PDB file of C-alpha atoms in Angstrom:
ATOM      1  CA  GLU L1008       0.000   0.000   0.000  1.00 51.00           C
ATOM      2  CA  HIS L1009       1.254   3.420  -0.914  1.00 54.00           C
ATOM      3  CA  SER L1010       0.585   6.506   1.115  1.00 61.00           C
ATOM      4  CA  ASP L1011       1.159   8.438  -2.062  1.00 87.00           C
ATOM      5  CA  PRO L1012      -0.294  11.986  -1.943  1.00 92.00           C
ATOM      6  CA  LEU L1013      -2.134  11.214  -5.183  1.00 92.00           C
ATOM      7  CA  ILE L1014      -4.160   8.496  -3.438  1.00 95.00           C
ATOM      8  CA  HIS L1015      -5.026  10.868  -0.608  1.00 95.00           C
ATOM      9  CA  ASP L1016      -6.117  13.494  -3.143  1.00 96.00           C
ATOM     10  CA  LEU L1017      -8.272  10.923  -4.909  1.00 96.00           C
ATOM     11  CA  ILE L1018      -9.846   9.866  -1.597  1.00 96.00           C
ATOM     12  CA  ASP L1019     -10.639  13.531  -0.911  1.00 97.00           C
ATOM     13  CA  ALA L1020     -12.106  13.888  -4.416  1.00 97.00           C
ATOM     14  CA  VAL L1021     -14.501  11.008  -3.710  1.00 95.00           C
ATOM     15  CA  ARG L1022     -16.285  13.380  -1.310  1.00 93.00           C
ATOM     16  CA  ASP L1023     -16.546  16.187  -3.881  1.00 95.00           C
ATOM     17  CA  PRO L1024     -20.130  17.402  -4.452  1.00 93.00           C
ATOM     18  CA  ASN L1025     -19.701  17.072  -8.232  1.00 94.00           C
ATOM     19  CA  ASP L1026     -20.699  13.585  -9.448  1.00 91.00           C
ATOM     20  CA  GLY L1027     -18.246  13.780 -12.346  1.00 94.00           C
ATOM     21  CA  VAL L1028     -15.329  14.453 -10.010  1.00 96.00           C
ATOM     22  CA  ARG L1029     -16.412  11.623  -7.697  1.00 94.00           C
ATOM     23  CA  PHE L1030     -16.816   9.206 -10.587  1.00 94.00           C
ATOM     24  CA  ALA L1031     -13.374  10.063 -12.013  1.00 96.00           C
ATOM     25  CA  ALA L1032     -11.714   9.735  -8.591  1.00 97.00           C
ATOM     26  CA  LEU L1033     -13.371   6.368  -7.943  1.00 96.00           C
ATOM     27  CA  PHE L1034     -12.426   5.113 -11.394  1.00 95.00           C
ATOM     28  CA  ALA L1035      -8.808   6.226 -10.908  1.00 96.00           C
ATOM     29  CA  LEU L1036      -8.574   4.533  -7.506  1.00 97.00           C
ATOM     30  CA  GLY L1037      -9.790   1.310  -9.079  1.00 96.00           C
ATOM     31  CA  GLU L1038      -7.197   1.592 -11.824  1.00 95.00           C
ATOM     32  CA  LEU L1039      -4.470   1.854  -9.171  1.00 95.00           C
ATOM     33  CA  GLY L1040      -5.588  -1.538  -7.868  1.00 95.00           C
ATOM     34  CA  PRO L1041      -3.899  -2.932  -4.750  1.00 95.00           C
ATOM     35  CA  ASP L1042      -1.535   0.055  -4.653  1.00 95.00           C
ATOM     36  CA  ALA L1043      -4.530   2.097  -3.447  1.00 96.00           C
ATOM     37  CA  GLY L1044      -5.075  -0.165  -0.438  1.00 95.00           C
ATOM     38  CA  ILE L1045      -5.242   2.775   1.966  1.00 96.00           C
ATOM     39  CA  ALA L1046      -8.459   3.815   0.202  1.00 97.00           C
ATOM     40  CA  VAL L1047     -10.415   0.676   1.190  1.00 97.00           C
ATOM     41  CA  GLN L1048     -11.774   1.922   4.523  1.00 97.00           C
ATOM     42  CA  PRO L1049     -12.817   5.336   3.173  1.00 96.00           C
ATOM     43  CA  LEU L1050     -14.438   3.620   0.173  1.00 97.00           C
ATOM     44  CA  LEU L1051     -16.321   1.196   2.423  1.00 96.00           C
ATOM     45  CA  ARG L1052     -17.684   4.134   4.404  1.00 95.00           C
ATOM     46  CA  PHE L1053     -18.512   6.005   1.200  1.00 95.00           C
ATOM     47  CA  ILE L1054     -20.390   3.155  -0.475  1.00 94.00           C
ATOM     48  CA  GLU L1055     -22.747   2.872   2.508  1.00 89.00           C
ATOM     49  CA  SER L1056     -24.148   6.295   1.665  1.00 88.00           C
ATOM     50  CA  ALA L1057     -23.734   6.363  -2.120  1.00 80.00           C
ATOM     51  CA  PRO L1058     -27.330   6.219  -3.346  1.00 74.00           C
ATOM     52  CA  GLU L1059     -26.816   7.075  -7.019  1.00 76.00           C
ATOM     53  CA  SER L1060     -26.208   3.835  -8.919  1.00 84.00           C
ATOM     54  CA  ARG L1061     -23.474   5.130 -11.256  1.00 90.00           C
ATOM     55  CA  ILE L1062     -21.413   6.433  -8.335  1.00 92.00           C
ATOM     56  CA  ARG L1063     -22.165   3.336  -6.263  1.00 93.00           C
ATOM     57  CA  TRP L1064     -21.028   1.183  -9.212  1.00 94.00           C
ATOM     58  CA  ALA L1065     -17.771   3.142  -9.491  1.00 95.00           C
ATOM     59  CA  ALA L1066     -17.135   2.742  -5.744  1.00 96.00           C
ATOM     60  CA  LEU L1067     -17.849  -0.997  -5.887  1.00 97.00           C
ATOM     61  CA  ARG L1068     -15.655  -1.377  -8.959  1.00 96.00           C
ATOM     62  CA  ALA L1069     -12.812   0.422  -7.182  1.00 97.00           C
ATOM     63  CA  LEU L1070     -13.161  -1.797  -4.110  1.00 97.00           C
ATOM     64  CA  THR L1071     -13.136  -4.973  -6.199  1.00 97.00           C
ATOM     65  CA  LYS L1072     -10.041  -3.883  -8.106  1.00 96.00           C
ATOM     66  CA  ILE L1073      -8.204  -2.816  -4.947  1.00 97.00           C
ATOM     67  CA  ALA L1074      -9.037  -5.596  -2.497  1.00 97.00           C
ATOM     68  CA  ALA L1075     -11.615  -8.117  -3.760  1.00 96.00           C
ATOM     69  CA  SER L1076     -10.435 -10.874  -1.424  1.00 95.00           C
ATOM     70  CA  ARG L1077     -10.772  -8.850   1.800  1.00 96.00           C
ATOM     71  CA  SER L1078     -13.671 -10.079   3.920  1.00 96.00           C
ATOM     72  CA  ASP L1079     -15.134  -6.596   4.471  1.00 97.00           C
ATOM     73  CA  VAL L1080     -15.067  -5.911   0.727  1.00 97.00           C
ATOM     74  CA  GLN L1081     -16.534  -9.352   0.014  1.00 97.00           C
ATOM     75  CA  GLU L1082     -19.377  -8.585   2.404  1.00 97.00           C
ATOM     76  CA  VAL L1083     -20.271  -5.485   0.378  1.00 97.00           C
ATOM     77  CA  MET L1084     -19.902  -7.421  -2.882  1.00 97.00           C
ATOM     78  CA  GLY L1085     -22.248 -10.091  -1.529  1.00 97.00           C
ATOM     79  CA  GLN L1086     -24.852  -7.466  -0.673  1.00 96.00           C
ATOM     80  CA  GLU L1087     -24.596  -5.947  -4.138  1.00 96.00           C
ATOM     81  CA  LEU L1088     -25.278  -9.322  -5.752  1.00 96.00           C
ATOM     82  CA  GLU L1089     -28.841  -8.713  -4.534  1.00 95.00           C
ATOM     83  CA  SER L1090     -29.019  -5.173  -5.898  1.00 94.00           C
ATOM     84  CA  SER L1091     -31.911  -4.203  -8.132  1.00 91.00           C
ATOM     85  CA  THR L1092     -29.351  -2.709 -10.539  1.00 91.00           C
ATOM     86  CA  TRP L1093     -27.741  -5.189 -12.915  1.00 92.00           C
ATOM     87  CA  GLN L1094     -24.559  -3.096 -13.168  1.00 93.00           C
ATOM     88  CA  LEU L1095     -23.952  -3.517  -9.425  1.00 95.00           C
ATOM     89  CA  GLN L1096     -24.637  -7.252  -9.641  1.00 96.00           C
ATOM     90  CA  PHE L1097     -22.182  -7.397 -12.549  1.00 93.00           C
ATOM     91  CA  ALA L1098     -19.429  -5.516 -10.670  1.00 95.00           C
ATOM     92  CA  ALA L1099     -19.890  -7.672  -7.565  1.00 96.00           C
ATOM     93  CA  ALA L1100     -19.702 -10.900  -9.589  1.00 95.00           C
ATOM     94  CA  CYS L1101     -16.528  -9.647 -11.286  1.00 94.00           C
ATOM     95  CA  GLY L1102     -15.038  -8.973  -7.867  1.00 96.00           C
ATOM     96  CA  PHE L1103     -15.664 -12.541  -6.744  1.00 96.00           C
ATOM     97  CA  ALA L1104     -14.165 -13.867  -9.971  1.00 93.00           C
ATOM     98  CA  TRP L1105     -11.056 -11.738  -9.498  1.00 93.00           C
ATOM     99  CA  ALA L1106     -10.728 -12.815  -5.852  1.00 95.00           C
ATOM    100  CA  GLN L1107     -11.306 -16.463  -6.819  1.00 93.00           C
ATOM    101  CA  VAL L1108     -12.883 -17.003  -3.415  1.00 94.00           C
ATOM    102  CA  ALA L1109     -16.344 -16.399  -1.985  1.00 95.00           C
ATOM    103  CA  SER L1110     -18.328 -17.265   1.107  1.00 94.00           C
ATOM    104  CA  GLU L1111     -21.052 -19.885   0.975  1.00 94.00           C
ATOM    105  CA  SER L1112     -23.695 -17.154   1.070  1.00 95.00           C
ATOM    106  CA  ALA L1113     -22.036 -15.277  -1.821  1.00 96.00           C
ATOM    107  CA  ILE L1114     -21.921 -18.486  -3.871  1.00 95.00           C
ATOM    108  CA  ALA L1115     -25.617 -18.961  -3.110  1.00 95.00           C
ATOM    109  CA  ARG L1116     -26.325 -15.419  -4.347  1.00 96.00           C
ATOM    110  CA  LEU L1117     -24.261 -15.957  -7.502  1.00 96.00           C
ATOM    111  CA  THR L1118     -26.175 -19.188  -8.041  1.00 95.00           C
ATOM    112  CA  LYS L1119     -29.493 -17.377  -7.603  1.00 96.00           C
ATOM    113  CA  ASN L1120     -28.361 -14.782 -10.151  1.00 95.00           C
ATOM    114  CA  LEU L1121     -28.081 -17.560 -12.745  1.00 92.00           C
ATOM    115  CA  GLU L1122     -31.900 -17.346 -12.785  1.00 91.00           C
ATOM    116  CA  SER L1123     -31.844 -13.625 -13.602  1.00 89.00           C
ATOM    117  CA  ALA L1124     -33.977 -12.385 -16.475  1.00 84.00           C
ATOM    118  CA  ALA L1125     -30.994 -10.198 -17.432  1.00 86.00           C
ATOM    119  CA  PRO L1126     -28.714 -12.422 -19.547  1.00 84.00           C
ATOM    120  CA  THR L1127     -25.673 -10.324 -18.648  1.00 86.00           C
ATOM    121  CA  VAL L1128     -26.179 -11.073 -14.933  1.00 91.00           C
ATOM    122  CA  ALA L1129     -26.586 -14.795 -15.601  1.00 89.00           C
ATOM    123  CA  PHE L1130     -23.500 -14.925 -17.850  1.00 86.00           C
ATOM    124  CA  ILE L1131     -21.265 -13.018 -15.431  1.00 90.00           C
ATOM    125  CA  SER L1132     -22.514 -15.124 -12.516  1.00 93.00           C
ATOM    126  CA  ALA L1133     -21.625 -18.318 -14.395  1.00 89.00           C
ATOM    127  CA  TRP L1134     -18.193 -16.888 -15.179  1.00 88.00           C
ATOM    128  CA  ALA L1135     -17.632 -15.930 -11.534  1.00 92.00           C
ATOM    129  CA  ILE L1136     -18.694 -19.373 -10.306  1.00 92.00           C
ATOM    130  CA  GLY L1137     -16.233 -20.901 -12.766  1.00 87.00           C
ATOM    131  CA  LYS L1138     -13.398 -18.791 -11.360  1.00 89.00           C
ATOM    132  CA  LEU L1139     -14.025 -19.762  -7.727  1.00 90.00           C
ATOM    133  CA  LYS L1140     -11.744 -22.406  -6.315  1.00 78.00           C
ATOM    134  CA  ASP L1141     -13.999 -24.126  -3.762  1.00 84.00           C
ATOM    135  CA  GLY L1142     -17.580 -24.595  -2.667  1.00 86.00           C
ATOM    136  CA  THR L1143     -19.320 -24.275  -6.004  1.00 87.00           C
ATOM    137  CA  GLU L1144     -20.848 -27.756  -6.158  1.00 87.00           C
ATOM    138  CA  GLN L1145     -24.168 -26.305  -4.973  1.00 87.00           C
ATOM    139  CA  ALA L1146     -24.345 -24.301  -8.207  1.00 89.00           C
ATOM    140  CA  VAL L1147     -24.475 -27.327 -10.542  1.00 87.00           C
ATOM    141  CA  PRO L1148     -28.299 -27.660 -10.728  1.00 89.00           C
ATOM    142  CA  ALA L1149     -28.686 -23.921 -11.397  1.00 89.00           C
ATOM    143  CA  LEU L1150     -25.930 -23.989 -14.039  1.00 85.00           C
ATOM    144  CA  LEU L1151     -27.636 -26.888 -15.798  1.00 83.00           C
ATOM    145  CA  SER L1152     -30.994 -25.118 -15.561  1.00 86.00           C
ATOM    146  CA  ALA L1153     -29.464 -21.944 -17.003  1.00 83.00           C
ATOM    147  CA  LEU L1154     -27.997 -24.027 -19.813  1.00 78.00           C
ATOM    148  CA  LYS L1155     -31.514 -25.182 -20.735  1.00 78.00           C
ATOM    149  CA  ARG L1156     -33.091 -21.750 -20.334  1.00 76.00           C
ATOM    150  CA  MET L1157     -30.640 -19.429 -22.077  1.00 72.00           C
ATOM    151  CA  ASP L1158     -28.743 -19.216 -25.322  1.00 66.00           C
ATOM    152  CA  TRP L1159     -25.309 -20.311 -24.179  1.00 61.00           C
ATOM    153  CA  LEU L1160     -24.192 -21.287 -27.634  1.00 57.00           C
ATOM    154  CA  GLU L1161     -22.192 -19.037 -29.849  1.00 58.00           C
ATOM    155  CA  VAL L1162     -21.596 -19.491 -33.536  1.00 56.00           C
ATOM    156  CA  GLU L1163     -17.974 -19.457 -34.594  1.00 60.00           C
ATOM    157  CA  HIS L1164     -17.828 -18.079 -38.131  1.00 60.00           C
ATOM    158  CA  SER L1165     -15.338 -19.147 -40.727  1.00 62.00           C
ATOM    159  CA  GLU L1166     -13.995 -17.460 -43.837  1.00 68.00           C
ATOM    160  CA  ARG L1167     -15.093 -20.555 -45.759  1.00 64.00           C
ATOM    161  CA  PRO L1168     -18.853 -21.078 -46.199  1.00 60.00           C
ATOM    162  CA  GLY L1169     -20.220 -24.133 -44.420  1.00 59.00           C
ATOM    163  CA  LYS L1170     -17.327 -24.299 -41.957  1.00 59.00           C
ATOM    164  CA  GLU L1171     -19.129 -22.528 -39.091  1.00 55.00           C
ATOM    165  CA  PHE L1172     -19.493 -24.424 -35.849  1.00 55.00           C
ATOM    166  CA  ILE L1173     -21.316 -23.952 -32.591  1.00 52.00           C
ATOM    167  CA  ASN L1174     -19.442 -23.639 -29.351  1.00 58.00           C
ATOM    168  CA  LEU L1175     -20.632 -23.533 -25.753  1.00 58.00           C
ATOM    169  CA  ARG L1176     -19.976 -20.065 -24.347  1.00 66.00           C
ATOM    170  CA  PRO L1177     -16.669 -20.104 -22.452  1.00 69.00           C
ATOM    171  CA  ASP L1178     -18.221 -18.623 -19.282  1.00 66.00           C
ATOM    172  CA  LEU L1179     -20.649 -21.519 -18.863  1.00 69.00           C
ATOM    173  CA  ARG L1180     -18.131 -24.142 -20.013  1.00 69.00           C
ATOM    174  CA  LEU L1181     -15.608 -22.947 -17.420  1.00 71.00           C
ATOM    175  CA  ALA L1182     -18.246 -22.872 -14.686  1.00 73.00           C
ATOM    176  CA  LEU L1183     -19.339 -26.420 -15.485  1.00 71.00           C
ATOM    177  CA  GLN L1184     -15.752 -27.692 -15.690  1.00 71.00           C
ATOM    178  CA  GLN L1185     -14.983 -26.115 -12.316  1.00 69.00           C
ATOM    179  CA  THR L1186     -18.087 -27.368 -10.506  1.00 69.00           C
ATOM    180  CA  LEU L1187     -18.845 -30.806 -11.950  1.00 65.00           C
ATOM    181  CA  PRO L1188     -16.936 -33.752 -10.471  1.00 63.00           C
ATOM    182  CA  HIS L1189     -14.060 -35.143 -12.547  1.00 63.00           C
ATOM    183  CA  THR L1190     -14.733 -38.294 -14.542  1.00 61.00           C
ATOM    184  CA  GLU L1191     -12.907 -40.295 -17.197  1.00 69.00           C
ATOM    185  CA  ASP L1192     -16.163 -40.682 -19.169  1.00 61.00           C
ATOM    186  CA  PRO L1193     -15.711 -38.709 -22.435  1.00 62.00           C
ATOM    187  CA  GLU L1194     -19.510 -38.417 -22.849  1.00 54.00           C
ATOM    188  CA  TYR L1195     -19.852 -36.633 -19.514  1.00 49.00           C
TER     189      TYR L1195
END
C-alpha cells in the first residue's frame, strides 16, 4: 500500500459534491488496484451512503479492483449481488471472480443470479462461479438449468462457407468444468 499523496487526493475527491469528479476519482482509484489499499476503509464508508447507482457502481468497482479478497469488501460485494441494478450485480460478480474465493452465502447469491432475467447477470454469474476455487458444487443444478433456459451457444464463423461451428460459451463451459466432479467418461 502506498501513502502516495495522489491516493489521498483521490480519496478527498470522492467526497466532492460534483458527481463527475467523484466518478473520475473512484475510477482512478480502481485503476491503481492494490496500490490504493489505503483507500479501502474510506471507500467502504462512502459506499454505505452512495445512493446514485453510477457512483455506487464506481465505488464498488474500485473496491473490487483494490481488495476483492478482503472479507469486508466481500461482504459489500455479496450485498450488491442482490441489488436491483444489474450493473452492481455485474461488478460484484466480477469482484468474486477476481478474488477467486467467496463465502457460501455469496456463492448462493451468484447461483441465484443464474436465474436472472438479465442475460448479462446470468452470464457473469456463471463466469464468476467458474473462477471460484472451492464450494461451487451447490451451483451445478442452477448452471444446468441456465444451460436449458438461455442461449449459451455461440456461432464461430469461418472465412469458408459451411465451416461454421457452434461452441458452448466459455463462461458456462468454465463454470461447469470447475463445478462438476471429474470423470474419465468422455460423454460426460
